[in-house]
CSV table of C-alpha atoms and ligand atoms in Angstrom, one decimal:
chain,number,residue,atom,x,y,z
A,1,UNK,CA,43.2,25.2,-9.4
A,2,UNK,CA,46.0,24.2,-6.0
A,3,UNK,CA,46.7,28.0,-5.4
A,4,UNK,CA,43.8,29.1,-5.4
A,5,UNK,CA,42.8,26.3,-2.6
A,6,UNK,CA,45.9,27.6,-0.4
A,7,UNK,CA,44.9,30.8,-0.8
A,8,UNK,CA,41.4,30.1,1.1
A,9,UNK,CA,43.1,28.1,3.6
A,10,UNK,CA,45.2,31.1,4.3
A,11,UNK,CA,42.7,33.7,4.4
A,12,UNK,CA,40.8,31.0,6.9
A,13,UNK,CA,43.4,30.9,8.8
A,14,UNK,CA,43.3,34.4,9.9
A,15,UNK,CA,39.3,34.6,9.9
A,16,UNK,CA,38.1,30.6,11.3
A,17,UNK,CA,34.3,31.7,11.9
A,18,UNK,CA,34.2,33.0,8.1
A,19,UNK,CA,31.6,30.5,7.2
A,20,UNK,CA,30.6,31.4,3.7
A,21,UNK,CA,34.7,31.0,2.7
A,22,UNK,CA,34.7,27.8,4.4
A,23,UNK,CA,31.6,26.7,2.3
A,24,UNK,CA,33.4,28.3,-0.9
A,25,UNK,CA,36.7,26.1,0.0
A,26,UNK,CA,34.9,23.0,0.6
A,27,UNK,CA,33.1,23.3,-2.6
A,28,UNK,CA,36.2,23.8,-4.5
A,29,UNK,CA,37.8,21.1,-2.8
A,30,UNK,CA,34.9,18.7,-4.0
A,31,UNK,CA,35.6,20.2,-7.5
A,32,UNK,CA,39.1,19.1,-7.6
A,33,UNK,CA,38.4,15.6,-6.7
A,34,UNK,CA,39.6,16.2,-3.1
A,35,UNK,CA,36.4,14.9,-1.2
A,36,UNK,CA,37.9,13.6,2.2
A,37,UNK,CA,39.4,17.2,2.8
A,38,UNK,CA,35.7,18.7,1.3
A,39,UNK,CA,34.0,16.7,4.0
A,40,UNK,CA,36.1,18.1,6.5
A,41,UNK,CA,36.0,21.7,6.1
A,42,UNK,CA,32.3,21.0,5.1
A,43,UNK,CA,31.9,20.1,8.4
A,44,UNK,CA,33.3,22.6,10.3
A,45,UNK,CA,31.4,25.1,8.3
A,46,UNK,CA,28.1,23.3,9.3
A,47,UNK,CA,29.2,22.9,13.0
A,48,UNK,CA,29.4,26.6,12.9
A,49,UNK,CA,26.2,27.2,11.7
A,50,UNK,CA,23.8,24.3,11.2
A,51,UNK,CA,21.0,26.7,9.5
A,52,UNK,CA,23.2,27.3,6.3
A,53,UNK,CA,21.5,25.6,3.8
A,54,UNK,CA,24.7,25.7,1.2
A,55,UNK,CA,27.2,24.4,3.7
A,56,UNK,CA,24.7,21.3,4.3
A,57,UNK,CA,24.3,20.6,0.5
A,58,UNK,CA,28.4,21.0,0.1
A,59,UNK,CA,28.7,18.5,2.9
A,60,UNK,CA,26.0,16.1,1.3
A,61,UNK,CA,28.3,16.7,-2.3
A,62,UNK,CA,31.2,15.7,-0.2
A,63,UNK,CA,29.7,13.0,1.0
A,64,UNK,CA,27.9,11.9,-2.3
A,65,UNK,CA,31.5,11.8,-3.5
A,66,UNK,CA,32.7,9.4,-1.1
A,67,UNK,CA,29.8,7.2,-0.9
A,68,UNK,CA,29.4,7.8,2.9
A,69,UNK,CA,26.1,7.2,3.5
A,70,UNK,CA,25.9,8.5,7.4
A,71,UNK,CA,27.5,11.8,6.3
A,72,UNK,CA,25.0,12.1,3.6
A,73,UNK,CA,22.2,11.8,6.6
A,74,UNK,CA,24.1,13.8,8.5
A,75,UNK,CA,24.3,16.6,5.8
A,76,UNK,CA,20.8,16.3,4.5
A,77,UNK,CA,18.4,15.0,7.1
A,78,UNK,CA,18.1,18.2,8.9
A,79,UNK,CA,16.9,20.1,5.3
A,80,UNK,CA,15.1,17.5,4.2
A,81,UNK,CA,11.7,19.6,3.7
A,82,UNK,CA,14.2,22.2,1.0
A,83,UNK,CA,15.5,19.5,-0.8
A,84,UNK,CA,14.1,18.2,-4.2
A,85,UNK,CA,12.8,15.0,-4.8
A,86,UNK,CA,15.5,13.7,-6.6
A,87,UNK,CA,18.0,14.7,-4.2
A,88,UNK,CA,15.0,13.5,-1.0
A,89,UNK,CA,15.2,9.9,-3.2
A,90,UNK,CA,19.2,9.9,-2.6
A,91,UNK,CA,18.7,10.9,1.0
A,92,UNK,CA,16.0,8.2,1.6
A,93,UNK,CA,17.9,5.6,0.1
A,94,UNK,CA,21.6,6.5,1.9
A,95,UNK,CA,19.9,6.4,5.1
A,96,UNK,CA,18.1,3.0,4.6
A,97,UNK,CA,21.5,1.7,3.8
A,98,UNK,CA,23.5,3.1,6.7
A,99,UNK,CA,20.9,1.9,9.1
A,100,UNK,CA,19.0,4.9,9.9
A,101,UNK,CA,15.3,3.0,9.7
A,102,UNK,CA,13.9,6.7,11.3
A,103,UNK,CA,15.9,8.7,9.0
A,104,UNK,CA,14.8,6.5,6.2
A,105,UNK,CA,11.3,6.2,6.4
A,106,UNK,CA,10.7,9.7,7.5
A,107,UNK,CA,12.5,10.6,4.0
A,108,UNK,CA,10.4,8.4,2.1
A,109,UNK,CA,7.4,10.1,3.8
A,110,UNK,CA,8.7,13.4,2.7
A,111,UNK,CA,9.0,12.2,-1.0
A,112,UNK,CA,5.7,10.5,-0.9
A,113,UNK,CA,4.3,14.4,0.0
A,114,UNK,CA,6.1,15.6,-2.8
A,115,UNK,CA,4.7,12.9,-5.2
A,116,UNK,CA,1.9,11.0,-3.9
A,117,UNK,CA,2.2,8.5,-6.9
A,118,UNK,CA,6.0,8.1,-6.3
A,119,UNK,CA,6.3,4.3,-6.4
A,120,UNK,CA,9.9,3.3,-5.8
A,121,UNK,CA,11.4,-0.3,-6.4
A,122,UNK,CA,14.9,0.6,-5.6
A,123,UNK,CA,13.8,2.1,-2.5
A,124,UNK,CA,11.6,-0.3,-0.9
A,125,UNK,CA,13.9,-3.0,-1.9
A,126,UNK,CA,16.5,-0.7,0.4
A,127,UNK,CA,14.0,-0.1,3.0
A,128,UNK,CA,13.3,-3.9,3.0
A,129,UNK,CA,17.3,-5.1,3.0
A,130,UNK,CA,18.5,-2.4,5.2
A,131,UNK,CA,20.8,-3.7,8.4
A,132,UNK,CA,19.7,-3.5,11.8
A,133,UNK,CA,19.4,0.2,13.2
A,134,UNK,CA,22.6,2.1,14.5
A,135,UNK,CA,22.9,2.4,17.9
A,136,UNK,CA,23.1,6.5,17.6
A,137,UNK,CA,20.1,6.8,15.9
A,138,UNK,CA,19.5,10.8,14.1
A,139,UNK,CA,17.7,12.9,16.4
A,140,UNK,CA,13.9,12.4,15.9
A,141,UNK,CA,12.4,14.7,13.3
A,142,UNK,CA,10.4,17.3,13.9
A,143,UNK,CA,6.7,16.9,13.5
A,144,UNK,CA,5.1,17.5,10.0
A,145,UNK,CA,2.0,19.6,9.8
A,146,UNK,CA,0.3,17.9,7.2
A,147,UNK,CA,0.5,14.1,7.7
A,148,UNK,CA,1.5,12.1,4.8
A,149,UNK,CA,-1.3,9.7,4.6
A,150,UNK,CA,0.3,7.7,2.2
A,151,UNK,CA,3.0,6.1,4.6
A,152,UNK,CA,1.5,4.5,8.1
A,153,UNK,CA,3.5,6.4,10.8
A,154,UNK,CA,6.4,4.9,12.4
A,155,UNK,CA,5.9,3.1,15.4
A,156,UNK,CA,7.7,3.9,18.5
A,157,UNK,CA,11.4,1.8,18.7
A,158,UNK,CA,11.0,-1.2,20.5
A,159,UNK,CA,13.4,-0.6,22.6
A,160,UNK,CA,12.5,2.6,24.0
A,161,UNK,CA,8.9,1.1,24.8
A,162,UNK,CA,8.3,-2.7,24.0
A,163,UNK,CA,4.8,-2.7,24.8
A,164,UNK,CA,3.3,1.0,23.8
A,165,UNK,CA,3.9,-0.5,19.9
A,166,UNK,CA,0.0,0.0,18.7
A,167,UNK,CA,-1.4,-3.6,18.1
A,168,UNK,CA,-3.2,-5.0,15.5
A,169,UNK,CA,-6.4,-4.9,16.7
A,170,UNK,CA,-9.2,-6.3,15.0
A,171,UNK,CA,-12.7,-4.7,14.1
A,172,UNK,CA,-16.1,-6.2,13.7
A,173,UNK,CA,-17.4,-4.7,10.3
A,174,UNK,CA,-20.7,-3.8,10.0
A,175,UNK,CA,-21.0,-4.1,6.4
A,176,UNK,CA,-22.5,-7.3,5.0
A,177,UNK,CA,-23.1,-9.3,1.9
A,178,UNK,CA,-26.3,-6.7,1.6
A,179,UNK,CA,-23.7,-3.9,1.0
A,180,UNK,CA,-22.3,-5.4,-2.1
A,181,UNK,CA,-23.9,-5.2,-5.3
A,182,UNK,CA,-24.2,-7.9,-7.3
A,183,UNK,CA,-21.5,-10.7,-7.8
A,184,UNK,CA,-24.2,-13.4,-5.9
A,185,UNK,CA,-22.2,-16.6,-7.0
A,186,UNK,CA,-19.2,-15.1,-5.6
A,187,UNK,CA,-21.1,-14.2,-2.5
A,188,UNK,CA,-22.7,-17.9,-2.3
A,189,UNK,CA,-18.9,-18.9,-2.5
A,190,UNK,CA,-18.1,-17.5,0.4
A,191,UNK,CA,-20.7,-18.6,2.4
A,192,UNK,CA,-19.2,-21.8,1.8
A,193,UNK,CA,-16.0,-21.5,2.2
A,194,UNK,CA,-15.8,-18.6,4.8
A,195,UNK,CA,-18.8,-17.9,6.9
A,196,UNK,CA,-20.6,-21.4,7.3
A,197,UNK,CA,-17.2,-22.8,8.5
A,198,UNK,CA,-16.9,-20.1,11.2
A,199,UNK,CA,-20.6,-20.4,12.3
A,200,UNK,CA,-21.3,-23.8,12.1
A,201,UNK,CA,-17.7,-25.5,12.4
A,202,UNK,CA,-19.6,-28.7,14.3
A,203,UNK,CA,-21.5,-29.4,11.1
A,204,UNK,CA,-18.7,-29.2,9.3
A,205,UNK,CA,-16.8,-31.4,11.0
A,206,UNK,CA,-20.0,-33.7,11.2
A,207,UNK,CA,-19.7,-34.6,7.5
A,208,UNK,CA,-16.0,-35.0,7.4
A,209,UNK,CA,-15.2,-31.1,5.7
A,210,UNK,CA,-11.9,-29.9,6.8
A,211,UNK,CA,-12.2,-26.4,7.5
A,212,UNK,CA,-9.6,-24.0,6.8
A,213,UNK,CA,-7.0,-22.9,3.8
A,214,UNK,CA,-7.8,-19.6,2.3
A,215,UNK,CA,-9.4,-18.1,-0.3
A,216,UNK,CA,-7.4,-15.7,-2.7
A,217,UNK,CA,-9.6,-13.3,-4.4
A,218,UNK,CA,-8.4,-11.4,-7.5
A,219,UNK,CA,-9.5,-9.0,-10.1
A,220,UNK,CA,-9.1,-5.6,-11.2
A,221,UNK,CA,-8.7,-2.6,-8.4
A,222,UNK,CA,-11.8,-1.1,-7.6
A,223,UNK,CA,-13.9,-4.2,-7.9
A,224,UNK,CA,-14.9,-5.0,-4.1
A,225,UNK,CA,-12.4,-7.6,-3.1
A,226,UNK,CA,-11.8,-5.4,0.3
A,227,UNK,CA,-15.2,-5.1,0.4
A,228,UNK,CA,-16.4,-8.7,0.1
A,229,UNK,CA,-13.8,-9.6,2.6
A,230,UNK,CA,-14.9,-7.1,5.2
A,231,UNK,CA,-18.7,-7.9,4.7
A,232,UNK,CA,-17.6,-11.6,4.9
A,233,UNK,CA,-16.7,-11.3,8.7
A,234,UNK,CA,-19.9,-9.0,8.8
A,235,UNK,CA,-22.1,-12.0,7.5
A,236,UNK,CA,-20.8,-14.1,10.3
A,237,UNK,CA,-19.7,-11.5,13.2
A,238,UNK,CA,-15.8,-12.5,12.8
A,239,UNK,CA,-13.2,-10.1,14.1
A,240,UNK,CA,-11.3,-8.7,11.0
A,241,UNK,CA,-7.8,-8.6,10.7
A,242,UNK,CA,-6.3,-6.7,7.7
A,243,UNK,CA,-2.6,-6.5,7.2
A,244,UNK,CA,-1.2,-4.8,4.3
A,245,UNK,CA,2.1,-6.7,3.4
A,246,UNK,CA,3.6,-3.5,1.9
A,247,UNK,CA,3.0,-1.5,5.4
A,248,UNK,CA,4.4,-4.8,7.7
A,249,UNK,CA,7.5,-4.6,5.2
A,250,UNK,CA,7.6,-0.7,5.9
A,251,UNK,CA,7.0,-0.3,9.2
A,252,UNK,CA,8.6,-3.6,11.0
A,253,UNK,CA,11.2,-3.5,9.4
A,254,UNK,CA,13.5,-6.4,10.5
A,255,UNK,CA,10.6,-7.4,13.0
A,256,UNK,CA,7.9,-8.2,10.4
A,257,UNK,CA,8.1,-11.9,11.2
A,258,UNK,CA,7.2,-11.5,15.0
A,259,UNK,CA,4.2,-9.1,14.2
A,260,UNK,CA,2.7,-11.4,12.1
A,261,UNK,CA,2.9,-13.8,14.1
A,262,UNK,CA,1.4,-11.5,17.0
A,263,UNK,CA,-1.4,-10.7,14.3
A,264,UNK,CA,-2.3,-14.6,14.0
A,265,UNK,CA,-2.2,-15.0,18.0
A,266,UNK,CA,-4.4,-12.1,18.8
A,267,UNK,CA,-6.8,-13.4,15.8
A,268,UNK,CA,-6.7,-17.0,17.5
A,269,UNK,CA,-7.0,-15.7,20.6
A,270,UNK,CA,-10.3,-13.4,19.5
A,271,UNK,CA,-11.8,-16.3,17.0
A,272,UNK,CA,-13.3,-16.8,15.0
A,273,UNK,CA,-11.4,-14.4,12.9
A,274,UNK,CA,-10.5,-13.6,9.7
A,275,UNK,CA,-7.1,-12.4,8.9
A,276,UNK,CA,-7.0,-10.3,5.4
A,277,UNK,CA,-4.3,-10.0,3.4
A,278,UNK,CA,-4.4,-7.2,0.9
A,279,UNK,CA,-1.7,-6.5,-1.7
A,280,UNK,CA,-0.4,-10.4,-0.9
A,281,UNK,CA,1.4,-9.9,-3.9
A,282,UNK,CA,3.9,-7.9,-2.6
A,283,UNK,CA,5.2,-10.6,-0.5
A,284,UNK,CA,7.6,-12.9,-2.3
A,285,UNK,CA,6.2,-12.5,-5.6
A,286,UNK,CA,8.3,-12.2,-8.8
A,287,UNK,CA,9.4,-8.5,-7.5
A,288,UNK,CA,10.9,-9.6,-4.4
A,289,UNK,CA,13.3,-12.2,-5.5
A,290,UNK,CA,14.8,-12.1,-2.4
A,291,UNK,CA,16.7,-15.5,-1.5
A,292,UNK,CA,17.4,-14.4,1.9
A,293,UNK,CA,16.7,-10.9,4.1
A,294,UNK,CA,13.1,-9.9,5.7
A,295,UNK,CA,11.0,-10.2,2.2
A,296,UNK,CA,11.9,-14.3,2.4
A,297,UNK,CA,11.6,-14.6,5.9
A,298,UNK,CA,8.2,-13.1,5.9
A,299,UNK,CA,7.3,-15.3,3.5
A,300,UNK,CA,8.1,-18.3,5.4
A,301,UNK,CA,6.6,-17.1,8.8
A,302,UNK,CA,3.0,-16.7,6.8
A,303,UNK,CA,3.9,-20.2,5.5
A,304,UNK,CA,4.0,-21.3,9.1
A,305,UNK,CA,1.3,-18.9,10.0
A,306,UNK,CA,-1.0,-20.4,7.3
A,307,UNK,CA,0.1,-23.9,8.0
A,308,UNK,CA,-1.2,-23.5,11.6
A,309,UNK,CA,2.5,-24.6,13.0
A,310,UNK,CA,1.9,-25.2,16.7
A,311,UNK,CA,-1.6,-23.5,17.2
A,312,UNK,CA,-4.8,-24.4,15.9
A,313,UNK,CA,-6.4,-22.4,13.2
A,314,UNK,CA,-9.6,-23.8,13.2
A,315,UNK,CA,-11.8,-20.5,13.7
A,316,UNK,CA,-9.1,-18.5,12.1
A,317,UNK,CA,-9.5,-18.0,7.7
A,318,UNK,CA,-7.4,-16.5,5.9
A,319,UNK,CA,-8.3,-14.3,2.7
A,320,UNK,CA,-6.0,-12.9,0.1
A,321,UNK,CA,-6.6,-10.3,-2.4
A,322,UNK,CA,-4.4,-8.8,-5.3
A,323,UNK,CA,-4.8,-7.0,-8.8
A,324,UNK,CA,-1.7,-9.5,-9.8
A,325,UNK,CA,-2.6,-12.9,-9.0
A,326,UNK,CA,0.7,-13.3,-11.8
A,327,UNK,CA,3.0,-11.9,-9.1
A,328,UNK,CA,2.0,-14.4,-6.1
A,329,UNK,CA,4.2,-16.9,-4.8
A,330,UNK,CA,3.5,-19.9,-5.6
A,331,UNK,CA,3.8,-21.5,-2.6
A,332,UNK,CA,1.0,-19.3,-0.8
A,333,UNK,CA,-1.2,-21.4,-3.6
A,334,UNK,CA,-0.3,-24.6,-2.3
A,335,UNK,CA,-3.3,-26.6,-0.4
A,336,UNK,CA,-4.3,-25.8,2.9
A,337,UNK,CA,-2.6,-22.1,1.8
A,338,UNK,CA,-4.5,-20.1,-0.5
A,339,UNK,CA,-5.8,-22.7,-2.4
A,340,UNK,CA,-8.9,-21.2,-3.6
A,341,UNK,CA,-8.5,-19.1,-6.5
A,342,UNK,CA,-11.8,-16.6,-7.1
A,343,UNK,CA,-11.9,-13.9,-9.8
A,344,UNK,CA,-13.8,-10.9,-8.7
A,345,UNK,CA,-14.8,-9.4,-12.1
A,346,UNK,CA,-16.1,-5.7,-12.5
A,347,UNK,CA,-20.0,-5.5,-12.1
A,348,UNK,CA,-22.3,-6.4,-14.9
A,349,UNK,CA,-25.1,-4.4,-15.6
A,350,UNK,CA,-27.6,-5.8,-12.5
A,351,UNK,CA,-24.3,-5.2,-10.5
A,352,UNK,CA,-23.7,-1.5,-11.5
A,353,UNK,CA,-27.5,-1.1,-10.9
A,354,UNK,CA,-27.3,-2.3,-7.3
A,355,UNK,CA,-24.2,-0.7,-6.5
A,356,UNK,CA,-26.1,2.9,-7.9
A,357,UNK,CA,-28.6,2.1,-5.8
A,358,UNK,CA,-26.6,1.7,-3.0
A,359,UNK,CA,-24.3,4.3,-3.5
A,360,UNK,CA,-27.6,6.5,-3.5
A,361,UNK,CA,-29.5,5.2,-0.8
A,362,UNK,CA,-28.8,8.2,1.8
A,363,UNK,CA,-29.0,10.8,-0.5
A,364,UNK,CA,-32.2,12.7,-1.6
A,365,UNK,CA,-33.4,11.7,-5.6
A,366,UNK,CA,-35.7,12.0,-8.0
A,367,UNK,CA,-37.4,8.8,-8.9
A,368,UNK,CA,-34.3,7.6,-11.1
A,369,UNK,CA,-34.4,4.7,-14.2
A,370,UNK,CA,-30.8,3.7,-13.3
A,371,UNK,CA,-30.7,0.4,-15.3
A,372,UNK,CA,-30.6,2.7,-18.3
A,373,UNK,CA,-27.3,4.5,-16.9
A,374,UNK,CA,-25.8,0.9,-15.8
A,375,UNK,CA,-26.0,-0.3,-18.9
A,376,UNK,CA,-24.3,2.3,-20.5
A,377,UNK,CA,-21.3,2.0,-17.9
A,378,UNK,CA,-19.0,-0.9,-19.4
A,379,UNK,CA,-16.4,-1.9,-17.3
A,380,UNK,CA,-17.2,0.5,-15.1
A,381,UNK,CA,-15.7,-0.6,-11.7
A,382,UNK,CA,-17.8,-0.7,-8.4
A,383,UNK,CA,-15.6,1.9,-7.2
A,384,UNK,CA,-15.7,4.1,-10.7
A,385,UNK,CA,-20.1,3.7,-10.3
A,386,UNK,CA,-19.3,5.3,-6.7
A,387,UNK,CA,-17.7,7.9,-8.3
A,388,UNK,CA,-20.3,8.7,-10.9
A,389,UNK,CA,-22.9,9.0,-8.3
A,390,UNK,CA,-20.3,11.5,-6.4
A,391,UNK,CA,-19.9,13.5,-9.6
A,392,UNK,CA,-23.8,13.9,-10.2
A,393,UNK,CA,-24.3,14.7,-6.4
A,394,UNK,CA,-21.8,17.5,-6.8
A,395,UNK,CA,-23.5,18.9,-9.7
A,396,UNK,CA,-26.9,19.2,-7.4
A,397,UNK,CA,-24.9,20.7,-4.7
A,398,UNK,CA,-23.7,22.8,-6.8
A,399,UNK,CA,-27.3,24.0,-7.9
A,400,UNK,CA,-28.4,23.9,-4.4
A,401,UNK,CA,-25.8,26.0,-3.1
A,402,UNK,CA,-26.4,29.0,-5.7
A,403,UNK,CA,-30.4,28.9,-5.4
A,404,UNK,CA,-30.4,27.8,-1.7
A,405,UNK,CA,-32.5,25.1,-2.1
A,406,UNK,CA,-32.7,21.7,-1.9
A,407,UNK,CA,-33.0,19.8,-5.2
A,408,UNK,CA,-32.7,15.8,-5.6
A,409,UNK,CA,-30.6,14.4,-7.8
A,410,UNK,CA,-31.6,13.6,-11.4
A,411,UNK,CA,-31.7,11.4,-14.2
A,412,UNK,CA,-30.2,14.1,-15.9
A,413,UNK,CA,-27.0,15.0,-13.0
A,414,UNK,CA,-26.1,11.0,-13.2
A,415,UNK,CA,-26.3,11.2,-17.6
A,416,UNK,CA,-23.9,14.9,-17.7
A,417,UNK,CA,-21.8,12.8,-15.2
A,418,UNK,CA,-21.2,9.9,-17.4
A,419,UNK,CA,-19.0,12.1,-19.6
A,420,UNK,CA,-16.7,13.0,-16.4
A,421,UNK,CA,-16.3,9.4,-15.4
A,422,UNK,CA,-13.9,7.1,-17.2
A,423,UNK,CA,-14.0,3.2,-16.3
A,424,UNK,CA,-10.6,2.1,-14.6
A,425,UNK,CA,-10.4,-1.3,-15.5
A,426,UNK,CA,-9.2,-0.8,-19.1
A,427,UNK,CA,-5.6,-1.4,-18.3
A,428,UNK,CA,-6.1,-4.5,-16.1
A,429,UNK,CA,-8.1,-6.1,-18.8
A,430,UNK,CA,-5.6,-6.1,-21.2
A,431,UNK,CA,-2.8,-7.1,-19.0
A,432,UNK,CA,-5.3,-10.3,-18.0
A,433,UNK,CA,-5.9,-10.4,-21.4
A,434,UNK,CA,-2.2,-11.2,-22.1
A,435,UNK,CA,-1.7,-13.3,-19.0
A,436,UNK,CA,-4.8,-15.5,-20.1
A,437,UNK,CA,-3.5,-16.0,-23.6
A,438,UNK,CA,0.7,-16.8,-22.7
A,439,UNK,CA,0.5,-17.8,-18.9
A,440,UNK,CA,-2.6,-19.2,-18.3
A,441,UNK,CA,-0.8,-22.2,-16.0
A,442,UNK,CA,-3.0,-24.7,-15.0
A,443,UNK,CA,-6.2,-23.0,-15.9
A,444,UNK,CA,-5.9,-20.6,-13.2
A,445,UNK,CA,-7.1,-17.7,-15.0
A,446,UNK,CA,-10.1,-19.3,-16.8
A,447,UNK,CA,-12.6,-17.3,-15.1
A,448,UNK,CA,-11.1,-14.0,-16.5
A,449,UNK,CA,-10.9,-16.0,-19.7
A,450,UNK,CA,-14.6,-16.3,-19.7
A,451,UNK,CA,-15.1,-12.9,-18.3
A,452,UNK,CA,-13.0,-11.5,-21.5
A,453,UNK,CA,-14.9,-13.4,-24.0
A,454,UNK,CA,-18.2,-11.8,-22.7
A,455,UNK,CA,-16.9,-8.8,-23.1
A,456,UNK,CA,-16.6,-9.8,-26.7
A,457,UNK,CA,-19.7,-11.2,-27.3
B,501,ADP,N1,-19.9,-4.6,-5.8
B,501,ADP,C1,-19.9,-3.7,-4.9
B,501,ADP,N2,-20.9,-3.3,-4.7
B,501,ADP,C2,-20.9,-2.3,-3.3
B,501,ADP,N3,-20.0,-1.0,-3.6
B,501,ADP,C3,-18.7,-1.7,-4.2
B,501,ADP,C4,-18.7,-2.4,-5.0
B,501,ADP,N4,-17.5,-2.9,-6.2
B,501,ADP,C5,-16.8,-2.2,-5.0
B,501,ADP,N5,-17.5,-1.1,-4.4
B,501,ADP,C6,-17.1,0.1,-3.6
B,501,ADP,O1,-15.9,0.7,-4.5
B,501,ADP,C7,-14.9,1.1,-3.4
B,501,ADP,C8,-13.8,-0.1,-3.9
B,501,ADP,O2,-13.9,-1.4,-3.5
B,501,ADP,P1,-12.7,-2.2,-2.6
B,501,ADP,O3,-13.2,-3.0,-2.2
B,501,ADP,O4,-12.2,-1.4,-2.7
B,501,ADP,O5,-12.1,-2.7,-4.2
B,501,ADP,P2,-10.9,-3.6,-4.4
B,501,ADP,O6,-10.5,-4.3,-3.2
B,501,ADP,O7,-11.0,-4.7,-5.5
B,501,ADP,O8,-9.8,-3.1,-5.2
B,501,ADP,C9,-15.5,0.6,-2.0
B,501,ADP,O9,-15.6,1.6,-1.4
B,501,ADP,C10,-16.6,-0.5,-2.3
B,501,ADP,O10,-17.6,0.2,-1.6
B,502,MG,MG1,-9.0,-3.4,-2.1
């Protein structure tokens, strides 16, 4: 084998610009375990012809053999669009480890575009614990033609434009509790805990009622947690700030605490405000047992903000939401923090009927008997009910397109759609059942227990 290597070297000495030959040599060197030399030859090949995929591939192979993350990024980043999912994943990990965060994010975006369902714990962790950006960043990625919606766009590097960073601007939601079907007891509870304190802090104070602390909403996906939080802000005209923990960790690597603080500062300046934390289990929970590093620092920053360190939180209330309350860091549930834990159940038959009515209100319909439909949607979430209406609407629309005539959505459209929509809460309910049975600390999930028993009744 080494004679083959020498033969190739001799040939290259004669024609140093023969890139295929050099690639061949590099590949052979990788195979015989001479990765250092392979790296050298592959780099030379890439330098001569940066467009050659095979040169980059062998450079990547040599870098991989050497465990040289920076070289791997150098090799593969420019051809990320041509790589398979496994390779892109390796690229993203290497970039995160090498502190090349723009490249890591971009590779992560490519990975999502290849597989939108990808959720990679190791990768998440690597991104989160990545060292600070290296001074020599990789070349900027060309604009992607199809934006990847699963990942927020990377913000400009702060060093270049400290003020251009898009600040989290609160919104003023126009939805109110009237747009939330059912859940009447819950709305009343949120009025007492969130709406009235923001509207009439004077009265609360007069009666010696403490204002503050947060409400943690939990329950299966699609049952209105986000919708309720937004509606609570709409009810009292408060500014509404959404903080998606995952996005904070991914986008603001190394800067997450500062950003979190900035959000609270803005919320305080624009009070009354509600700061809403979605997927709050993503911070500090069982998934991220990091003692140090960005995850831990972010938890501490959040705790400091919740405790109102150095600032008054009087007119800033917080709502958290999670599908996985069992993964929420217990430190977040202490008094003054997310101390009220509220179950948002799948809607009951009456609530389902309301959601149907809300979803249908701006569409042409004949006189419908929604109660009988709603009763057949056992375990449907609010989102599932919306989905049902979408399917029924498509059925009517399809016919309108064929005949050219608008016809209303009928009872039979809805009935036919029942076959096509399945409840999405089942898996959550099964998981919850295990927690209620085996890990119901301090009766935390009693409400879920009652709900589960009602299902069996
Ligand atoms: N009770 C409800 N009334 C009206 N719409 C609802 C209700 N529950 C869920 N939805 C609708 O279903 C979708 C998903 O709800 P969302 O609040 O995002 O669920 P979650 O945050 O619990 O996962 C939203 O578009 C919302 O409008
Ligand atoms: Mg939500």
